[in-house]
Coordinates of C-alpha atoms in Angstrom, one line a residue:
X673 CA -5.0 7.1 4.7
X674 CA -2.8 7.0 7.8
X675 CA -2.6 10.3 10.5
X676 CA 0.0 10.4 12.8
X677 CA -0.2 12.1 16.4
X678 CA 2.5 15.5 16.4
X679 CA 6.4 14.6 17.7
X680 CA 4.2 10.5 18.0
X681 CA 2.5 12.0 20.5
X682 CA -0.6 10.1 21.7
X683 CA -4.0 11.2 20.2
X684 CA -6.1 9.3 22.0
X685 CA -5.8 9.6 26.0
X686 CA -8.6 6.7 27.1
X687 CA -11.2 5.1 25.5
X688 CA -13.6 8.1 25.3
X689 CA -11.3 9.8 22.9
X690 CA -11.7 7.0 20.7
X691 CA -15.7 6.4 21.0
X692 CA -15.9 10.0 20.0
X693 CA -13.1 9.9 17.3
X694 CA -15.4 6.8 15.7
X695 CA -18.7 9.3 16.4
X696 CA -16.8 12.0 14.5
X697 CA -15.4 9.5 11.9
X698 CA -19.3 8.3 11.0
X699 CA -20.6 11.6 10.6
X700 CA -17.9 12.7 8.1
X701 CA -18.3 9.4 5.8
X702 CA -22.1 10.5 5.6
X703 CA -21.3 14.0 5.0
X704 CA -19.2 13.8 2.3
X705 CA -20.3 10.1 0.6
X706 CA -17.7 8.5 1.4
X707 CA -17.4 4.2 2.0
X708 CA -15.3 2.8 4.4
X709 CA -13.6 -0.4 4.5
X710 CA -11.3 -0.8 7.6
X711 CA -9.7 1.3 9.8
X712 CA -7.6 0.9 13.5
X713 CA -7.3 2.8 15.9
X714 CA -3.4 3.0 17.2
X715 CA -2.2 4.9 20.4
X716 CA -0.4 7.6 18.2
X717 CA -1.8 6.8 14.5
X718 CA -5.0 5.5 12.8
X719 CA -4.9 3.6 9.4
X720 CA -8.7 3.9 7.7
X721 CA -9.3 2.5 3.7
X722 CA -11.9 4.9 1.9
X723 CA -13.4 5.2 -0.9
X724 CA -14.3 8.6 -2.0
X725 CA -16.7 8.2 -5.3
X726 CA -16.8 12.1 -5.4
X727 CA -12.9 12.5 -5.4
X728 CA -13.4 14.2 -2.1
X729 CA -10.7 13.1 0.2
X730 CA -9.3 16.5 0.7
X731 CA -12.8 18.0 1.6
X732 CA -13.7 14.8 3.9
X733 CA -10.3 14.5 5.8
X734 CA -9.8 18.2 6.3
X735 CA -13.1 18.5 8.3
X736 CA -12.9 15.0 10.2
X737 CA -9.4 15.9 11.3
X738 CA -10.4 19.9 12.0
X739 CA -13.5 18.6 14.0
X740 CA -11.5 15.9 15.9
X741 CA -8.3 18.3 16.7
X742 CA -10.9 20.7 18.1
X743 CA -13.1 17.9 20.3
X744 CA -9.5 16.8 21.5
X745 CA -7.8 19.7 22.6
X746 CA -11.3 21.4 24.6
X747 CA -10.9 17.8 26.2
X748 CA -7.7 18.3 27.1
X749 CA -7.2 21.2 28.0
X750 CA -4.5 22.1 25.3
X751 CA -4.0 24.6 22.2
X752 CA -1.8 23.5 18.9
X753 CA -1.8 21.0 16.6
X754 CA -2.6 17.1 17.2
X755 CA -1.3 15.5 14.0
X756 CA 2.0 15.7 12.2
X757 CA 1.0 17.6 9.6
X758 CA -1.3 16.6 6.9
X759 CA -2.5 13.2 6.6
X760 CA -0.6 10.4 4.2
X761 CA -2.5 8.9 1.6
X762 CA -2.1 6.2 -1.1
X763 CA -4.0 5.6 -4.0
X764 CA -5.3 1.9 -4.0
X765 CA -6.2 -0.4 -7.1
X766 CA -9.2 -2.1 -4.9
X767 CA -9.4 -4.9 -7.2
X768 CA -6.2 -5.9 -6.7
X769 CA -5.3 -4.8 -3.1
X770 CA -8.2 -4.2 -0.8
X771 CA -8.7 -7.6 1.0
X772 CA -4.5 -7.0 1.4
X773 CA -5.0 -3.4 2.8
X774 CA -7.5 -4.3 4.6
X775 CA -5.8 -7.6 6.3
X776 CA -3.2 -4.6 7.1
X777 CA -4.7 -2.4 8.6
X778 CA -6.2 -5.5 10.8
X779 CA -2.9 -6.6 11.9
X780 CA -1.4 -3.4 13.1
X781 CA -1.9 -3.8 16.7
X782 CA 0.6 -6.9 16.5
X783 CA 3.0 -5.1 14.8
X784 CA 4.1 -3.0 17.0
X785 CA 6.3 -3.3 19.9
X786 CA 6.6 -5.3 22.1
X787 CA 3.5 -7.7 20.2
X788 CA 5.4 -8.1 17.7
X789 CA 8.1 -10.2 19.4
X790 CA 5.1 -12.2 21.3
X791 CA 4.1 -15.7 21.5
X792 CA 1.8 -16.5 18.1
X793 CA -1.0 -17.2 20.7
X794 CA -0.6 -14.6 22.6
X795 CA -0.9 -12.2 19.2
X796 CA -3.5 -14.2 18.1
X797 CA -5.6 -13.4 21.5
X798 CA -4.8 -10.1 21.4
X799 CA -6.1 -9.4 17.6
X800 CA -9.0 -11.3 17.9
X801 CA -10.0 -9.1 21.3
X802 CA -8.8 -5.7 20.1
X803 CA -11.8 -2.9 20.1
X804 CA -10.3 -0.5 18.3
X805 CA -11.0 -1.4 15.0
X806 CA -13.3 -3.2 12.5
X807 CA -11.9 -6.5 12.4
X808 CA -14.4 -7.8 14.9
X809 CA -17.5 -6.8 12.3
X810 CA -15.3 -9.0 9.5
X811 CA -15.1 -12.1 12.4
X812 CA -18.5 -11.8 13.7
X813 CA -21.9 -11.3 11.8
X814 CA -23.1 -9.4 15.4
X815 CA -20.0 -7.2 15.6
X816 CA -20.5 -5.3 12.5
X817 CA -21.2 -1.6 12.4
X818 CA -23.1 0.7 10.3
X819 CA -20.4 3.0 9.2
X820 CA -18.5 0.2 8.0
X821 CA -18.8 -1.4 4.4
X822 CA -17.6 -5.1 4.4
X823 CA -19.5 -6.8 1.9
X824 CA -16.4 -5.7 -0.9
X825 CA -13.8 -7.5 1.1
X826 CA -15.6 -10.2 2.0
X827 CA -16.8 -10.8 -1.5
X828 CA -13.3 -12.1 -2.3
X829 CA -13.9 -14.9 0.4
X830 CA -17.1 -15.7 -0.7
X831 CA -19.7 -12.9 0.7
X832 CA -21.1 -12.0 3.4
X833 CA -21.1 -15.4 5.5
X834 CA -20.1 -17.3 7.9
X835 CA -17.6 -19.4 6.1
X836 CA -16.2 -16.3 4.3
X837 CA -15.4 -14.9 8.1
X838 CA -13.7 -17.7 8.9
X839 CA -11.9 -17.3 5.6
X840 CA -10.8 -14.0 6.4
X841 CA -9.4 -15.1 9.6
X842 CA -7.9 -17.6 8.7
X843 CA -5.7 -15.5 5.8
X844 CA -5.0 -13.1 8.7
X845 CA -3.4 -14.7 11.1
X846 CA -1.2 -16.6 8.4
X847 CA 0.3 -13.1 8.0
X848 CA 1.2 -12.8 11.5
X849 CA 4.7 -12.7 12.3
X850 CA 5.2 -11.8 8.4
X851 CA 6.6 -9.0 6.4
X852 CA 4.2 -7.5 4.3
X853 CA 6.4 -6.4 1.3
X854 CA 3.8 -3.3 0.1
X855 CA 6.4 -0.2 1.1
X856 CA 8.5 -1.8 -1.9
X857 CA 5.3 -1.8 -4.7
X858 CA 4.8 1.7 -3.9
X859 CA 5.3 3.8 -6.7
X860 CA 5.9 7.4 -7.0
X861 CA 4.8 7.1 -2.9
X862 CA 1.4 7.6 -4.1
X863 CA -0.1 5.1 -5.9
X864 CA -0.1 1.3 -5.3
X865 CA -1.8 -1.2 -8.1
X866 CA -1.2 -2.7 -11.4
X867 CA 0.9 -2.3 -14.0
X868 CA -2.5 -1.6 -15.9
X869 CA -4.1 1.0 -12.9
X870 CA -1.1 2.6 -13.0
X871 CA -0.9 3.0 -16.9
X872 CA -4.4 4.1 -16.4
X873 CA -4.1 6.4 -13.6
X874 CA -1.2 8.0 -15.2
X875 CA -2.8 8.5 -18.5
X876 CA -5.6 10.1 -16.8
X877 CA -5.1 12.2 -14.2
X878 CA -1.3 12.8 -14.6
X879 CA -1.5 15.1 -17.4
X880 CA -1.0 18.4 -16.1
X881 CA 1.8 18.3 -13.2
X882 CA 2.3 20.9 -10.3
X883 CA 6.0 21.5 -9.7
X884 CA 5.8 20.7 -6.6
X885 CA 4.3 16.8 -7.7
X886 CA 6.5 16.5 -10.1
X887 CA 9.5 13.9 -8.6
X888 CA 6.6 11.4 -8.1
X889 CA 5.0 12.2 -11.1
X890 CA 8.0 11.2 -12.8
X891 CA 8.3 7.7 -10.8
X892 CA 5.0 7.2 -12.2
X893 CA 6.0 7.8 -16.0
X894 CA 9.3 5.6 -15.4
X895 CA 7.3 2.7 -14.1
X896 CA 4.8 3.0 -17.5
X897 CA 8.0 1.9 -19.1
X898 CA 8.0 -1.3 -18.4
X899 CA 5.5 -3.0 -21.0
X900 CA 7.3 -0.8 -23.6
X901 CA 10.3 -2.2 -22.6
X902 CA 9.3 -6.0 -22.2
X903 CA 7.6 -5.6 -25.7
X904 CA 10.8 -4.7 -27.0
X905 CA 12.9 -7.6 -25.8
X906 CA 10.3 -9.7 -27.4
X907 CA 10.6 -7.9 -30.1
X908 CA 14.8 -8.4 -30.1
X909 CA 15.2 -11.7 -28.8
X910 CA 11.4 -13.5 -29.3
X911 CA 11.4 -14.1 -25.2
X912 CA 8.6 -13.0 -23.2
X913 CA 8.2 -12.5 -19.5
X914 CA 6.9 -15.9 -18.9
X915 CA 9.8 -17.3 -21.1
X916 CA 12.4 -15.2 -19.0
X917 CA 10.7 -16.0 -15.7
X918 CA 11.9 -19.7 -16.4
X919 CA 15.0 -19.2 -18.5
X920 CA 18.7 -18.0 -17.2
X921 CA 21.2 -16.5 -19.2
X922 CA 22.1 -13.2 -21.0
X923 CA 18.7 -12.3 -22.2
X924 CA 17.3 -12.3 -18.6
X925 CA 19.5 -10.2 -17.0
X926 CA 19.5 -7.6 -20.0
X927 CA 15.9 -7.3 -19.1
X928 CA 16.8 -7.1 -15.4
X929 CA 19.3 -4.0 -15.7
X930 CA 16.5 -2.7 -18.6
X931 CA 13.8 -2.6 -16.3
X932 CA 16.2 -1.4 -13.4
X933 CA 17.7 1.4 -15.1
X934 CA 15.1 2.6 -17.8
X935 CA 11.8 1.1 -16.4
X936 CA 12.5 2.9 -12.9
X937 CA 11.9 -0.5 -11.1
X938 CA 13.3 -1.1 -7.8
X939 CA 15.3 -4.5 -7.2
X940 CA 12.2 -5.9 -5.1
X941 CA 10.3 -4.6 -7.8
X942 CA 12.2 -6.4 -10.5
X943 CA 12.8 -9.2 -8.7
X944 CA 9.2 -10.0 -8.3
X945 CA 8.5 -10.0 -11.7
X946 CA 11.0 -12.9 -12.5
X947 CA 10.2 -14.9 -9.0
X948 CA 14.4 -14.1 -7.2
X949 CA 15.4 -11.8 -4.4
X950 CA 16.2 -8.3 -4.4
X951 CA 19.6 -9.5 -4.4
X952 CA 19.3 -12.6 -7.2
X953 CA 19.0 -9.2 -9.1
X954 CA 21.9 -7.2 -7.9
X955 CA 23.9 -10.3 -8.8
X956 CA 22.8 -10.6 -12.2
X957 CA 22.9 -7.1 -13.2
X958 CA 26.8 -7.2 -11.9
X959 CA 27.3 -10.3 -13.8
X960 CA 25.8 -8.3 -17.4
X961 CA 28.1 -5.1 -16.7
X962 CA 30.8 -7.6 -16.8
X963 CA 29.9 -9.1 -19.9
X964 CA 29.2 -6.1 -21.8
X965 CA 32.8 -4.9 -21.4
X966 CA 33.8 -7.9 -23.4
X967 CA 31.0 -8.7 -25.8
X968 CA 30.2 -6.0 -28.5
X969 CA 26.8 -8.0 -29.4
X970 CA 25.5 -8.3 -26.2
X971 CA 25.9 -4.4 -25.9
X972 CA 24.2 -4.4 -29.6
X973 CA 21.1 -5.8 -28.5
X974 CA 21.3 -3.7 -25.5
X975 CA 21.7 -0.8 -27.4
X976 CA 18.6 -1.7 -30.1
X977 CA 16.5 -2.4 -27.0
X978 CA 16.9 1.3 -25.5
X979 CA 16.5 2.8 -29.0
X980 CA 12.9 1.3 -29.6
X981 CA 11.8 2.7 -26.3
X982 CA 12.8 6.5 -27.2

């Protein structure tokens, strides 16, 4: 969940805006039942992972931020709103993506200017002192805090130790200086997992659709797509994923433009599955329309792919 402060105005003036934000923060996790696994604090923004077992988000996020707004502005001395309208939120596949969140969320206060064009040591000083966020709890045992859950992330290093500490740092700071590549496996801008959480969040949840939802609804029903349409280039040409991942040639870059065009994939997207560029793919998919004007087979067996996905 990520809030940003109205016209990226500050919303935190000095750090007793913060201690109470974190005060406020507490209070609203134990209100409403709700497990946190990272958050940091920004000058304009904050970043915090939740879980809400109670599918309470809403409930939890309307209060914190309506309890916060009102501390800030009797501070303050102002009226209005604080935050740029309602808060952004993703839905997370924790198996697969909490300890990358979470590493995230920890390095935001190097990604930002002018950090991010600093000496690795110096950003490496400065993430390992910042306050304003729960990284210190996941480097040092006597830095944690109650309000924070950080045996889940951990777990993936090994628990709750020493060793899996160092672990965690040690995964961190290799990202420093490094694109993390998540705005591209977004999909539908609300939902970031597997192919298999997304099938299953889909199926699920995605039933009945407001109008209003109903552009990213649609992402999310294009990107279900995609094992249909991988089983039926099997099915055509006997070639799975794996087999195409290795191999060149026609096959490959009919399930390139497939998977493009039908499966709703972006070229990141695509190109991830088959270990190229964003561009490897562009090139391909150019090379294919240039085939098919020529070759009536290979726009057969384009053709019987598309119709066992209808």
């Amino acid at each position: 969940v990520t809030c940003r402060g109205n016209d990226r105005k500050a919303i935190f003036q000095d750090d007793a805006d913060r201690r109470r934000f974190l005060q406020i923060l507490a209070q609203s996790l134990t209100s409403y039942t709700v497990n946190l696994y990272s958050y940091v604090l920004m000058t304009n923004h904050f970043h915090v992972l939740l879980e809400t077992p109670l599918g309470n988000l809403s409930e939890c996020m309307r209060r914190f931020n309506i309890t916060y707004t009102g501390y800030f502005n009797r501070r303050h001395k102002r009226v209005g709103h604080l935050y740029q309208g309602r808060y952004q939120s993703l839905l997370v596949d924790k198996d697969a993506y909490l300890s990358i969140l979470s590493r995230y969320i920890h390095l935001n206060p190097v990604r930002v200017k002018p950090l991010d064009k600093a000496p690795f040591k110096e950003q490496v000083n400065y993430l390992v002192h910042y306050p304003w966020s729960s990284l210190p709890g996941y480097l040092h045992k006597s830095k944690k805090v109650f309000y924070v859950e950080y045996s889940l992330v951990l777990g993936e290093y090994g628990g709750d130790t020493d060793r899996a500490r160092r672990e965690y740092q040690k995964a961190l700071l290799a990202e420093i200086g490094q694109g993390t590549g998540l705005k591209e496996q977004v999909v539908g801008q609300s939902i970031l997992g597997s192919a298999e959480f997304i099938t299953s969040v889909t199926e699920r949840f995605l039933v009945a659709e407001k109008d209003r939802e109903r552009s990213s609804h649609n992402a999310l029903r294009r990107y279900c797509m995609k094992g249909d349409l991988l089983k039926a280039i099997e099915r055509e040409t006997g070639k799975n994923l794996e087999t195409l991942s290795i191999e060149k040639g026609e096959v490959r870059q009919l399930a390139m433009e497939l998977l493009y065009r039908r499966g709703g994939l972006r070229g990141p997207e695509v190109g991830r599955l088959f270990g190229v560029d964003y561009s490897s793919v562009s090139q391909e998919r150019k090379r294919l329309h240039e085939k098919l004007r020529k070759h009536r087979k290979l726009q057969a067996l384009l053709d019987r792919i598309e119709q066992r996905c209808q």
